[in-house]
Tab-separated table of C-alpha atoms in Angstrom:
chain	number	residue	atom	x	y	z
A	1	ALA	CA	-71.721	85.418	-12.160
A	2	SER	CA	-69.949	82.241	-11.257
A	3	ALA	CA	-66.176	82.126	-10.886
A	4	PRO	CA	-64.176	80.987	-13.956
A	5	ARG	CA	-63.729	77.231	-14.157
A	6	ARG	CA	-60.174	76.227	-13.284
A	7	ILE	CA	-58.419	73.527	-15.330
A	8	SER	CA	-57.265	70.631	-13.246
A	9	ALA	CA	-53.601	69.680	-13.006
A	10	THR	CA	-54.301	66.428	-14.865
A	11	THR	CA	-55.917	68.251	-17.779
A	12	ARG	CA	-53.055	70.740	-17.929
A	13	ARG	CA	-50.609	67.864	-18.204
A	14	GLU	CA	-52.662	66.337	-21.049
A	15	PHE	CA	-52.623	69.626	-22.951
A	16	SER	CA	-48.910	70.106	-22.422
A	17	ALA	CA	-48.286	66.598	-23.742
A	18	LEU	CA	-49.781	67.453	-27.150
A	19	LEU	CA	-46.396	68.857	-28.247
A	20	THR	CA	-43.106	67.275	-27.373
A	21	PRO	CA	-40.176	69.610	-26.603
A	22	THR	CA	-38.585	68.833	-29.981
A	23	GLU	CA	-41.829	69.652	-31.800
A	24	GLU	CA	-42.317	72.927	-29.941
A	25	PHE	CA	-38.633	73.881	-30.170
A	26	PRO	CA	-37.145	72.375	-33.368
A	27	GLY	CA	-33.407	71.742	-33.165
A	28	LEU	CA	-33.412	71.397	-29.379
A	29	PRO	CA	-30.471	69.152	-28.352
A	30	SER	CA	-31.477	65.762	-27.040
A	31	THR	CA	-31.463	65.427	-23.269
A	32	SER	CA	-30.290	61.827	-23.661
A	33	PRO	CA	-28.091	61.701	-26.780
A	34	VAL	CA	-27.039	58.372	-28.215
A	35	ALA	CA	-23.303	57.751	-28.086
A	36	THR	CA	-21.578	57.530	-31.457
A	37	SER	CA	-20.009	54.249	-32.419
A	38	ALA	CA	-16.793	53.555	-34.277
A	39	SER	CA	-16.996	52.634	-37.936
A	40	THR	CA	-17.029	48.940	-38.741
A	41	ALA	CA	-15.998	47.732	-42.200
A	42	SER	CA	-17.123	44.514	-43.885
A	43	VAL	CA	-15.837	42.990	-47.128
A	44	THR	CA	-17.479	40.369	-49.355
A	45	THR	CA	-16.377	39.064	-52.757
A	46	LEU	CA	-19.259	37.834	-54.889
A	47	PRO	CA	-19.088	34.827	-57.245
A	48	ASN	CA	-18.953	37.197	-60.230
A	49	GLY	CA	-15.701	38.690	-58.924
A	50	LEU	CA	-17.178	41.967	-57.601
A	51	THR	CA	-15.765	42.993	-54.202
A	52	VAL	CA	-18.255	44.785	-51.935
A	53	VAL	CA	-16.884	46.817	-49.016
A	54	SER	CA	-19.108	48.789	-46.654
A	55	GLU	CA	-18.842	50.727	-43.402
A	56	THR	CA	-21.425	51.714	-40.823
A	57	ALA	CA	-20.662	55.149	-39.370
A	58	ALA	CA	-21.137	57.708	-42.176
A	59	SER	CA	-24.245	59.890	-41.908
A	60	THR	CA	-24.907	59.680	-45.662
A	61	SER	CA	-24.397	56.883	-48.170
A	62	THR	CA	-21.941	57.077	-51.034
A	63	ILE	CA	-22.131	54.129	-53.403
A	64	SER	CA	-18.987	54.045	-55.528
A	65	LEU	CA	-18.350	51.454	-58.260
A	66	THR	CA	-14.718	51.394	-59.447
A	67	PHE	CA	-13.353	49.502	-62.433
A	68	PRO	CA	-9.597	49.225	-61.686
A	69	ASN	CA	-8.679	48.384	-65.289
A	70	ALA	CA	-10.805	50.962	-67.130
A	71	GLY	CA	-8.294	53.816	-67.223
A	72	SER	CA	-6.555	55.187	-70.281
A	73	SER	CA	-3.667	52.738	-69.739
A	74	ALA	CA	-6.063	49.982	-70.870
A	75	GLU	CA	-6.752	51.633	-74.231
A	76	THR	CA	-5.576	49.824	-77.357
A	77	ALA	CA	-4.022	51.672	-80.278
A	78	THR	CA	-7.463	52.173	-81.841
A	79	GLU	CA	-9.173	53.275	-78.608
A	80	SER	CA	-7.239	56.458	-77.782
A	81	GLY	CA	-9.501	58.807	-75.822
A	82	ALA	CA	-12.105	56.120	-75.073
A	83	ALA	CA	-11.480	56.159	-71.304
A	84	LEU	CA	-12.224	59.872	-71.036
A	85	ALA	CA	-15.236	59.672	-73.353
A	86	ASN	CA	-16.696	56.784	-71.348
A	87	LYS	CA	-16.635	58.979	-68.257
A	88	TYR	CA	-19.458	60.882	-69.935
A	89	MET	CA	-21.300	57.719	-71.009
A	90	ASN	CA	-22.200	56.987	-67.396
A	91	PHE	CA	-25.844	57.578	-66.436
A	92	LYS	CA	-26.758	57.506	-70.130
A	93	SER	CA	-29.551	55.449	-71.720
A	94	GLY	CA	-29.445	51.741	-70.940
A	95	SER	CA	-31.423	48.717	-69.752
A	96	GLY	CA	-34.662	50.194	-71.070
A	97	LEU	CA	-34.207	53.494	-69.225
A	98	SER	CA	-33.450	56.826	-70.867
A	99	ALA	CA	-30.796	59.161	-69.515
A	100	GLY	CA	-33.596	61.537	-68.481
A	101	VAL	CA	-35.351	58.861	-66.424
A	102	ILE	CA	-32.091	57.802	-64.732
A	103	LEU	CA	-31.143	61.347	-63.772
A	104	ARG	CA	-34.688	62.232	-62.707
A	105	ASN	CA	-34.796	59.291	-60.304
A	106	LEU	CA	-31.474	60.331	-58.808
A	107	GLU	CA	-32.643	63.927	-58.507
A	108	ASP	CA	-36.030	62.998	-57.027
A	109	ASP	CA	-34.272	61.103	-54.243
A	110	GLY	CA	-31.809	63.929	-53.618
A	111	ALA	CA	-28.816	61.934	-54.875
A	112	THR	CA	-25.689	63.566	-56.311
A	113	PRO	CA	-24.159	61.462	-59.118
A	114	PHE	CA	-20.459	61.509	-59.998
A	115	ALA	CA	-18.121	59.854	-62.492
A	116	ASN	CA	-14.328	59.914	-62.842
A	117	ALA	CA	-11.712	58.538	-65.204
A	118	SER	CA	-7.952	58.384	-64.757
A	119	ARG	CA	-4.950	56.567	-66.183
A	120	THR	CA	-5.565	53.469	-64.119
A	121	SER	CA	-9.286	53.266	-63.360
A	122	ALA	CA	-12.814	54.607	-63.789
A	123	THR	CA	-15.467	55.245	-61.140
A	124	ILE	CA	-19.209	55.837	-61.193
A	125	GLY	CA	-21.417	56.467	-58.163
A	126	PHE	CA	-23.703	58.717	-56.176
A	127	THR	CA	-24.151	60.168	-52.709
A	128	ALA	CA	-27.621	60.038	-51.157
A	129	ALA	CA	-29.531	59.776	-47.901
A	130	LYS	CA	-29.049	56.402	-46.246
A	131	ASP	CA	-32.690	55.395	-46.736
A	132	LYS	CA	-32.549	56.074	-50.492
A	133	ALA	CA	-29.296	54.329	-51.432
A	134	LEU	CA	-30.581	50.757	-51.841
A	135	ARG	CA	-33.348	51.809	-54.218
A	136	LEU	CA	-30.909	53.607	-56.496
A	137	ILE	CA	-28.292	50.834	-56.782
A	138	PRO	CA	-29.758	49.380	-60.032
A	139	LEU	CA	-29.081	52.732	-61.737
A	140	LEU	CA	-25.364	51.922	-61.507
A	141	ALA	CA	-25.969	48.565	-63.186
A	142	THR	CA	-27.617	49.696	-66.414
A	143	SER	CA	-26.137	48.294	-69.636
A	144	CYS	CA	-25.370	51.174	-71.985
A	145	THR	CA	-27.200	51.130	-75.355
A	146	TYR	CA	-24.902	53.725	-76.994
A	147	GLU	CA	-27.635	55.920	-78.415
A	148	LYS	CA	-26.233	58.197	-81.123
A	149	TRP	CA	-27.075	61.371	-79.215
A	150	ASP	CA	-25.520	60.041	-76.011
A	151	VAL	CA	-22.271	59.136	-77.796
A	152	ARG	CA	-22.195	62.506	-79.538
A	153	ASP	CA	-22.709	64.360	-76.239
A	154	ALA	CA	-20.000	62.279	-74.551
A	155	GLN	CA	-17.513	63.095	-77.312
A	156	LYS	CA	-18.275	66.808	-77.003
A	157	SER	CA	-17.961	66.769	-73.204
A	158	ALA	CA	-14.650	64.879	-73.432
A	159	LYS	CA	-13.318	67.458	-75.891
A	160	ILE	CA	-14.269	70.321	-73.558
A	161	GLU	CA	-12.456	68.660	-70.642
A	162	ALA	CA	-9.429	67.897	-72.805
A	163	ASP	CA	-9.244	71.501	-74.053
A	164	MET	CA	-9.376	72.787	-70.476
A	165	ALA	CA	-6.691	70.319	-69.366
A	166	ASN	CA	-4.373	71.195	-72.231
A	167	SER	CA	-4.651	74.889	-71.404
A	168	ASN	CA	-3.592	74.346	-67.779
A	169	ALA	CA	0.176	74.281	-67.179
A	170	GLN	CA	-0.100	72.040	-64.097
A	171	THR	CA	-2.164	69.436	-65.956
A	172	VAL	CA	0.174	69.560	-68.962
A	173	LEU	CA	3.115	69.031	-66.596
A	174	THR	CA	1.403	66.005	-65.036
A	175	GLU	CA	0.794	64.502	-68.473
A	176	SER	CA	4.425	65.212	-69.359
A	177	VAL	CA	5.649	63.420	-66.227
A	178	TYR	CA	3.945	60.189	-67.318
A	179	SER	CA	5.255	60.568	-70.847
A	180	ALA	CA	8.806	61.035	-69.545
A	181	ALA	CA	8.523	58.204	-67.015
A	182	TYR	CA	7.087	55.514	-69.268
A	183	GLY	CA	7.544	56.753	-72.837
A	184	SER	CA	4.996	58.663	-74.885
A	185	HIS	CA	3.928	55.569	-76.848
A	186	SER	CA	3.445	53.303	-73.823
A	187	THR	CA	0.040	52.624	-72.295
A	188	MET	CA	0.894	54.649	-69.176
A	189	GLY	CA	2.683	57.386	-71.082
A	190	GLN	CA	-0.052	58.142	-73.611
A	191	SER	CA	-2.248	61.099	-72.770
A	192	LEU	CA	-5.508	60.685	-70.916
A	193	TYR	CA	-6.822	63.775	-72.696
A	194	SER	CA	-7.093	62.483	-76.241
A	195	THR	CA	-10.122	63.509	-78.299
A	196	SER	CA	-9.885	60.954	-81.097
A	197	ALA	CA	-12.324	58.380	-79.692
A	198	SER	CA	-14.902	57.144	-82.193
A	199	GLY	CA	-18.296	55.682	-81.415
A	200	SER	CA	-17.064	52.155	-82.093
A	201	SER	CA	-13.936	52.566	-79.934
A	202	ILE	CA	-15.998	53.967	-77.046
A	203	LYS	CA	-18.245	50.906	-77.224
A	204	SER	CA	-15.445	48.348	-77.546
A	205	PHE	CA	-13.495	49.877	-74.654
A	206	ARG	CA	-16.511	49.917	-72.328
A	207	GLU	CA	-17.557	46.372	-73.164
A	208	ARG	CA	-14.020	45.154	-72.497
A	209	THR	CA	-13.181	47.045	-69.290
A	210	TYR	CA	-16.463	47.873	-67.493
A	211	GLY	CA	-17.067	44.349	-66.152
A	212	LEU	CA	-17.870	43.350	-62.581
A	213	ASN	CA	-15.047	40.799	-62.330
A	214	GLY	CA	-12.308	42.626	-60.413
A	215	ALA	CA	-14.413	45.730	-59.762
A	216	VAL	CA	-14.879	47.257	-56.279
A	217	LEU	CA	-18.179	48.551	-54.915
A	218	ALA	CA	-17.597	50.753	-51.848
A	219	ALA	CA	-20.522	51.913	-49.726
A	220	THR	CA	-20.643	54.207	-46.701
A	221	GLY	CA	-23.369	54.486	-44.086
A	222	VAL	CA	-24.531	50.876	-44.507
A	223	GLU	CA	-25.847	49.398	-41.262
A	224	ASP	CA	-26.622	45.882	-42.532
A	225	HIS	CA	-23.833	44.577	-44.765
A	226	ALA	CA	-25.538	41.258	-45.538
A	227	ALA	CA	-28.760	42.940	-46.675
A	228	PHE	CA	-26.740	45.386	-48.757
A	229	VAL	CA	-24.822	42.549	-50.451
A	230	ASN	CA	-28.110	40.818	-51.293
A	231	ALA	CA	-29.420	44.066	-52.826
A	232	VAL	CA	-26.228	44.409	-54.879
A	233	GLN	CA	-26.477	40.814	-56.129
A	234	GLU	CA	-30.062	41.435	-57.237
A	235	GLY	CA	-29.394	44.865	-58.717
A	236	PHE	CA	-26.331	43.731	-60.684
A	237	SER	CA	-27.668	40.303	-61.690
A	238	GLU	CA	-27.801	41.198	-65.401
A	239	SER	CA	-24.656	43.370	-65.563
A	240	PRO	CA	-21.717	42.199	-67.725
A	241	VAL	CA	-19.165	40.253	-65.704
A	242	GLY	CA	-16.131	40.520	-67.986
A	243	ASN	CA	-12.933	38.519	-67.617
A	244	GLY	CA	-11.101	40.804	-65.190
A	245	ASP	CA	-8.030	41.125	-67.409
A	246	LYS	CA	-5.563	43.719	-66.148
A	247	ALA	CA	-4.113	46.440	-68.333
A	248	PRO	CA	-0.602	45.623	-69.605
A	249	ALA	CA	2.096	46.949	-67.307
A	250	SER	CA	4.455	49.709	-68.451
A	251	SER	CA	8.100	49.786	-67.421
A	252	PHE	CA	9.661	52.891	-65.886
A	253	MET	CA	12.141	54.365	-68.367
A	254	GLY	CA	13.306	57.656	-66.883
A	255	GLY	CA	13.190	59.854	-69.982
A	256	GLU	CA	12.452	63.523	-70.620
A	257	THR	CA	9.588	65.647	-71.917
A	258	ARG	CA	10.037	69.377	-72.542
A	259	ILE	CA	7.328	71.779	-73.705
A	260	HIS	CA	8.867	75.168	-74.387
A	261	ALA	CA	6.424	78.075	-74.063
A	262	PRO	CA	8.450	81.305	-73.605
A	263	SER	CA	5.331	83.479	-73.481
A	264	SER	CA	4.226	81.870	-70.212
A	265	GLY	CA	6.868	83.760	-68.241
A	266	TYR	CA	7.229	80.861	-65.806
A	267	ALA	CA	9.029	77.535	-65.639
A	268	HIS	CA	7.559	74.319	-64.182
A	269	LEU	CA	9.847	71.365	-63.482
A	270	ALA	CA	9.171	67.897	-62.077
A	271	LEU	CA	11.446	64.939	-61.321
A	272	ALA	CA	9.758	61.554	-60.993
A	273	PHE	CA	11.010	58.142	-59.875
A	274	GLU	CA	9.606	54.655	-59.557
A	275	GLY	CA	8.159	54.735	-56.060
A	276	PRO	CA	7.759	52.078	-53.354
A	277	ALA	CA	4.936	49.561	-53.640
A	278	SER	CA	3.422	50.722	-50.334
A	279	SER	CA	1.237	53.821	-50.686
A	280	ALA	CA	1.864	54.594	-47.005
A	281	LEU	CA	5.638	54.685	-47.529
A	282	ALA	CA	5.177	56.713	-50.722
A	283	GLY	CA	3.113	59.205	-48.729
A	284	VAL	CA	5.868	59.575	-46.126
A	285	VAL	CA	8.487	60.054	-48.871
A	286	LYS	CA	6.311	62.751	-50.427
A	287	GLN	CA	6.100	64.618	-47.121
A	288	CYS	CA	9.867	64.295	-46.572
A	289	ILE	CA	10.479	65.929	-49.956
A	290	THR	CA	8.032	68.736	-49.212
A	291	LEU	CA	9.616	69.408	-45.800
A	292	SER	CA	13.127	69.528	-47.270
A	293	SER	CA	12.718	72.947	-48.917
A	294	GLU	CA	10.227	75.784	-49.196
A	295	ASP	CA	10.662	75.753	-52.981
A	296	VAL	CA	9.898	72.046	-53.429
A	297	SER	CA	6.675	70.044	-53.262
A	298	GLY	CA	6.567	66.265	-53.132
A	299	PHE	CA	4.021	64.112	-54.969
A	300	PHE	CA	3.068	60.507	-55.479
A	301	ASP	CA	0.228	58.670	-57.170
A	302	SER	CA	-1.422	55.271	-57.221
A	303	ALA	CA	0.325	54.388	-60.481
A	304	GLY	CA	3.631	54.084	-58.643
A	305	LEU	CA	5.411	57.378	-59.259
A	306	VAL	CA	6.933	59.532	-56.546
A	307	GLY	CA	8.912	62.721	-57.012
A	308	ALA	CA	9.388	66.443	-56.558
A	309	TYR	CA	7.978	69.529	-58.234
A	310	GLY	CA	9.074	73.143	-58.318
A	311	GLY	CA	8.355	76.310	-60.256
A	312	ALA	CA	10.022	79.682	-60.681
A	313	VAL	CA	10.534	82.647	-62.972
A	314	PRO	CA	12.742	81.692	-65.938
A	315	THR	CA	15.961	83.195	-64.531
A	316	SER	CA	15.686	80.957	-61.437
A	317	GLY	CA	15.115	77.708	-63.326
A	318	ALA	CA	18.589	76.293	-62.609
A	319	ALA	CA	18.242	77.026	-58.892
A	320	VAL	CA	14.915	75.195	-58.767
A	321	ALA	CA	16.479	72.205	-60.524
A	322	ASP	CA	19.282	72.121	-57.935
A	323	ALA	CA	16.741	72.281	-55.095
A	324	LEU	CA	14.766	69.367	-56.569
A	325	CYS	CA	17.889	67.231	-56.931
A	326	ALA	CA	18.996	68.027	-53.380
A	327	ALA	CA	15.565	67.062	-52.026
A	328	ILE	CA	16.045	63.581	-53.468
A	329	THR	CA	19.784	62.916	-53.088
A	330	VAL	CA	20.103	64.145	-49.484
A	331	ALA	CA	18.598	61.611	-47.062
A	332	PRO	CA	16.100	63.229	-44.651
A	333	SER	CA	17.024	63.579	-40.995
A	334	ALA	CA	15.307	61.545	-38.283
A	335	ASP	CA	13.353	64.645	-37.229
A	336	ILE	CA	12.018	65.215	-40.745
A	337	VAL	CA	11.078	61.541	-41.057
A	338	GLU	CA	9.021	61.692	-37.855
A	339	ARG	CA	7.304	64.894	-38.943
A	340	ALA	CA	6.662	63.393	-42.373
A	341	LYS	CA	5.122	60.256	-40.839
A	342	THR	CA	2.804	62.385	-38.712
A	343	LEU	CA	1.731	64.513	-41.690
A	344	ALA	CA	1.223	61.547	-44.015
A	345	LYS	CA	-0.750	59.641	-41.389
A	346	ALA	CA	-2.900	62.703	-40.640
A	347	GLU	CA	-3.556	63.196	-44.366
A	348	ALA	CA	-4.708	59.592	-44.712
A	349	LEU	CA	-6.919	59.712	-41.613
A	350	PHE	CA	-8.426	63.055	-42.606
A	351	ALA	CA	-9.426	61.424	-45.897
A	352	LEU	CA	-11.437	58.898	-43.877
A	353	ASP	CA	-13.203	61.767	-42.118
A	354	GLY	CA	-13.383	64.118	-45.096
A	355	GLY	CA	-16.908	63.209	-46.153
A	356	SER	CA	-18.818	60.233	-47.474
A	357	GLN	CA	-17.253	60.235	-50.960
A	358	SER	CA	-13.723	60.768	-49.638
A	359	LEU	CA	-14.197	57.790	-47.325
A	360	ALA	CA	-15.485	55.631	-50.187
A	361	ASP	CA	-12.412	56.534	-52.256
A	362	ALA	CA	-10.102	55.566	-49.389
A	363	MET	CA	-11.931	52.260	-48.944
A	364	THR	CA	-11.599	51.471	-52.642
A	365	SER	CA	-7.877	52.302	-52.702
A	366	SER	CA	-7.260	50.047	-49.713
A	367	ILE	CA	-9.157	47.132	-51.271
A	368	VAL	CA	-7.272	47.494	-54.572
A	369	GLU	CA	-3.895	47.642	-52.791
A	370	SER	CA	-4.311	45.113	-49.989
A	371	GLY	CA	-7.706	43.429	-50.361
A	372	SER	CA	-8.936	44.689	-46.976
A	373	PHE	CA	-9.895	47.897	-45.189
A	374	SER	CA	-10.105	49.295	-41.674
A	375	ALA	CA	-9.212	52.623	-40.132
A	376	ALA	CA	-6.933	50.816	-37.687
A	377	GLU	CA	-5.035	49.222	-40.577
A	378	VAL	CA	-4.516	52.639	-42.166
A	379	ALA	CA	-2.989	54.047	-38.981
A	380	THR	CA	-0.899	50.926	-38.364
A	381	ALA	CA	0.592	51.069	-41.866
A	382	TYR	CA	2.111	54.490	-41.125
A	383	ASP	CA	3.205	53.600	-37.595
A	384	ALA	CA	5.111	50.595	-38.931
A	385	ILE	CA	7.296	52.694	-41.251
A	386	SER	CA	10.810	53.088	-39.881
A	387	ALA	CA	13.534	55.609	-40.636
A	388	LYS	CA	15.403	52.712	-42.281
A	389	ASP	CA	12.484	52.156	-44.687
A	390	VAL	CA	12.470	55.826	-45.668
A	391	ALA	CA	16.260	55.911	-46.075
A	392	ALA	CA	16.111	52.853	-48.349
A	393	ALA	CA	13.445	54.540	-50.515
A	394	PHE	CA	15.565	57.686	-50.898
A	395	GLU	CA	18.659	55.611	-51.628
A	396	ALA	CA	16.818	53.782	-54.415
A	397	MET	CA	15.722	57.081	-55.963
A	398	ALA	CA	19.179	58.606	-55.674
A	399	LYS	CA	20.685	55.648	-57.563
A	400	SER	CA	18.222	55.780	-60.477
A	401	ALA	CA	17.826	58.122	-63.428
A	402	PRO	CA	14.902	60.515	-62.954
A	403	ALA	CA	12.077	61.147	-65.378
A	404	VAL	CA	12.203	64.874	-66.152
A	405	ALA	CA	9.224	66.954	-67.252
A	406	ALA	CA	9.469	70.682	-67.914
A	407	VAL	CA	6.806	73.118	-69.142
A	408	GLY	CA	7.009	76.874	-69.773
A	409	ASP	CA	10.003	79.144	-70.391
A	410	LEU	CA	12.795	76.577	-70.248
A	411	SER	CA	15.687	78.853	-71.147
A	412	SER	CA	17.528	78.075	-67.895
A	413	ILE	CA	16.163	74.586	-67.142
A	414	PRO	CA	18.903	71.927	-67.440
A	415	TYR	CA	18.351	68.905	-69.667
A	416	GLN	CA	17.745	65.415	-68.326
A	417	GLY	CA	21.309	64.310	-68.994
A	418	THR	CA	22.696	67.080	-66.780
A	419	LEU	CA	20.266	66.292	-63.977
A	420	ALA	CA	20.758	62.531	-64.250
A	421	ALA	CA	24.498	63.028	-63.644
A	422	LYS	CA	23.642	64.013	-60.075
A	423	PHE	CA	22.081	60.607	-59.467
A	424	GLY	CA	23.291	57.045	-59.737
């Protein structure tokens, strides 16, 4: 018998080339990885008033469309609850597409839709793979047809959310803070969680506030901004533009809201003040308040409030009130200011790195506040804050009457008049 035929070296190389290392060993790290690049942001304002902001570095794409004047503060007297109900009218039937078709297309492409409503704005969007985002943009531009079943479902969903919010002490306290700060009958003081929206008020509110003029479209993971802007112009070509009217402003009043619930066995107390215009400075003030005492937490929001919160068993209510007042009236030391700047800056930068949707939210907030966005600008805003700036903010709060909100067993919680005497 003849000896077995040996395979030549050339043939062996051909056989070994049939499978690349990554095919034979999935997940094998690249032997020549591509260096990551820093995120680059681009901003374009379209003729219809829509501002488009995109960045390049995110691994997935979040497309977020925010209407800055579609919050509950824009509701008229006959539209109470319409902002919350319209949160659940997103991705409903419109532009010849049923809600089922819209959601199926999002699901088929692996997209995760989301919608939010607050006092000041409303947002609709989705997160998807970068190669799917452009195709799905028109689904954000559908014109709602207000089918009876869609409106009915939205009203039911809004009621469920409102019932959950009204059963949560923290949410009730937050609502009470706005009521105390601006007055319960003002646009900012009225509750977000109203359930009295009718079909006609839901429609009138959406047609008036969900227009492209003044809206912000934020997109992450977009490599070609110009091509993306062209896709947006085409996808939103038939969407209502609106007039871009802003919601009427509410004046800070510094009142009081108390909700006595002895059975809760706990007391929640918050003091709120009209905060600085700069969100970066407000963030530093919040951290200064939090660092001042273990029993106190600082807070601020985009609506312009900044303040302190504390909670305790009923017998310690007066002590908590004293701690809150001290956190505001005693100017923070230079050491606390530096620590607060570091914490506030880290919180803001972590938001940029906290995921695709978190980044889109930060981009939108920056555009609404300053008209531009870049990570460098975010860091610079905190670096530029001086101890003098922080001291001036605390001095302004200490000289003004606080808005006082209290929820729970209030047997030992002082009234607003007693607390206000410690300020001014």
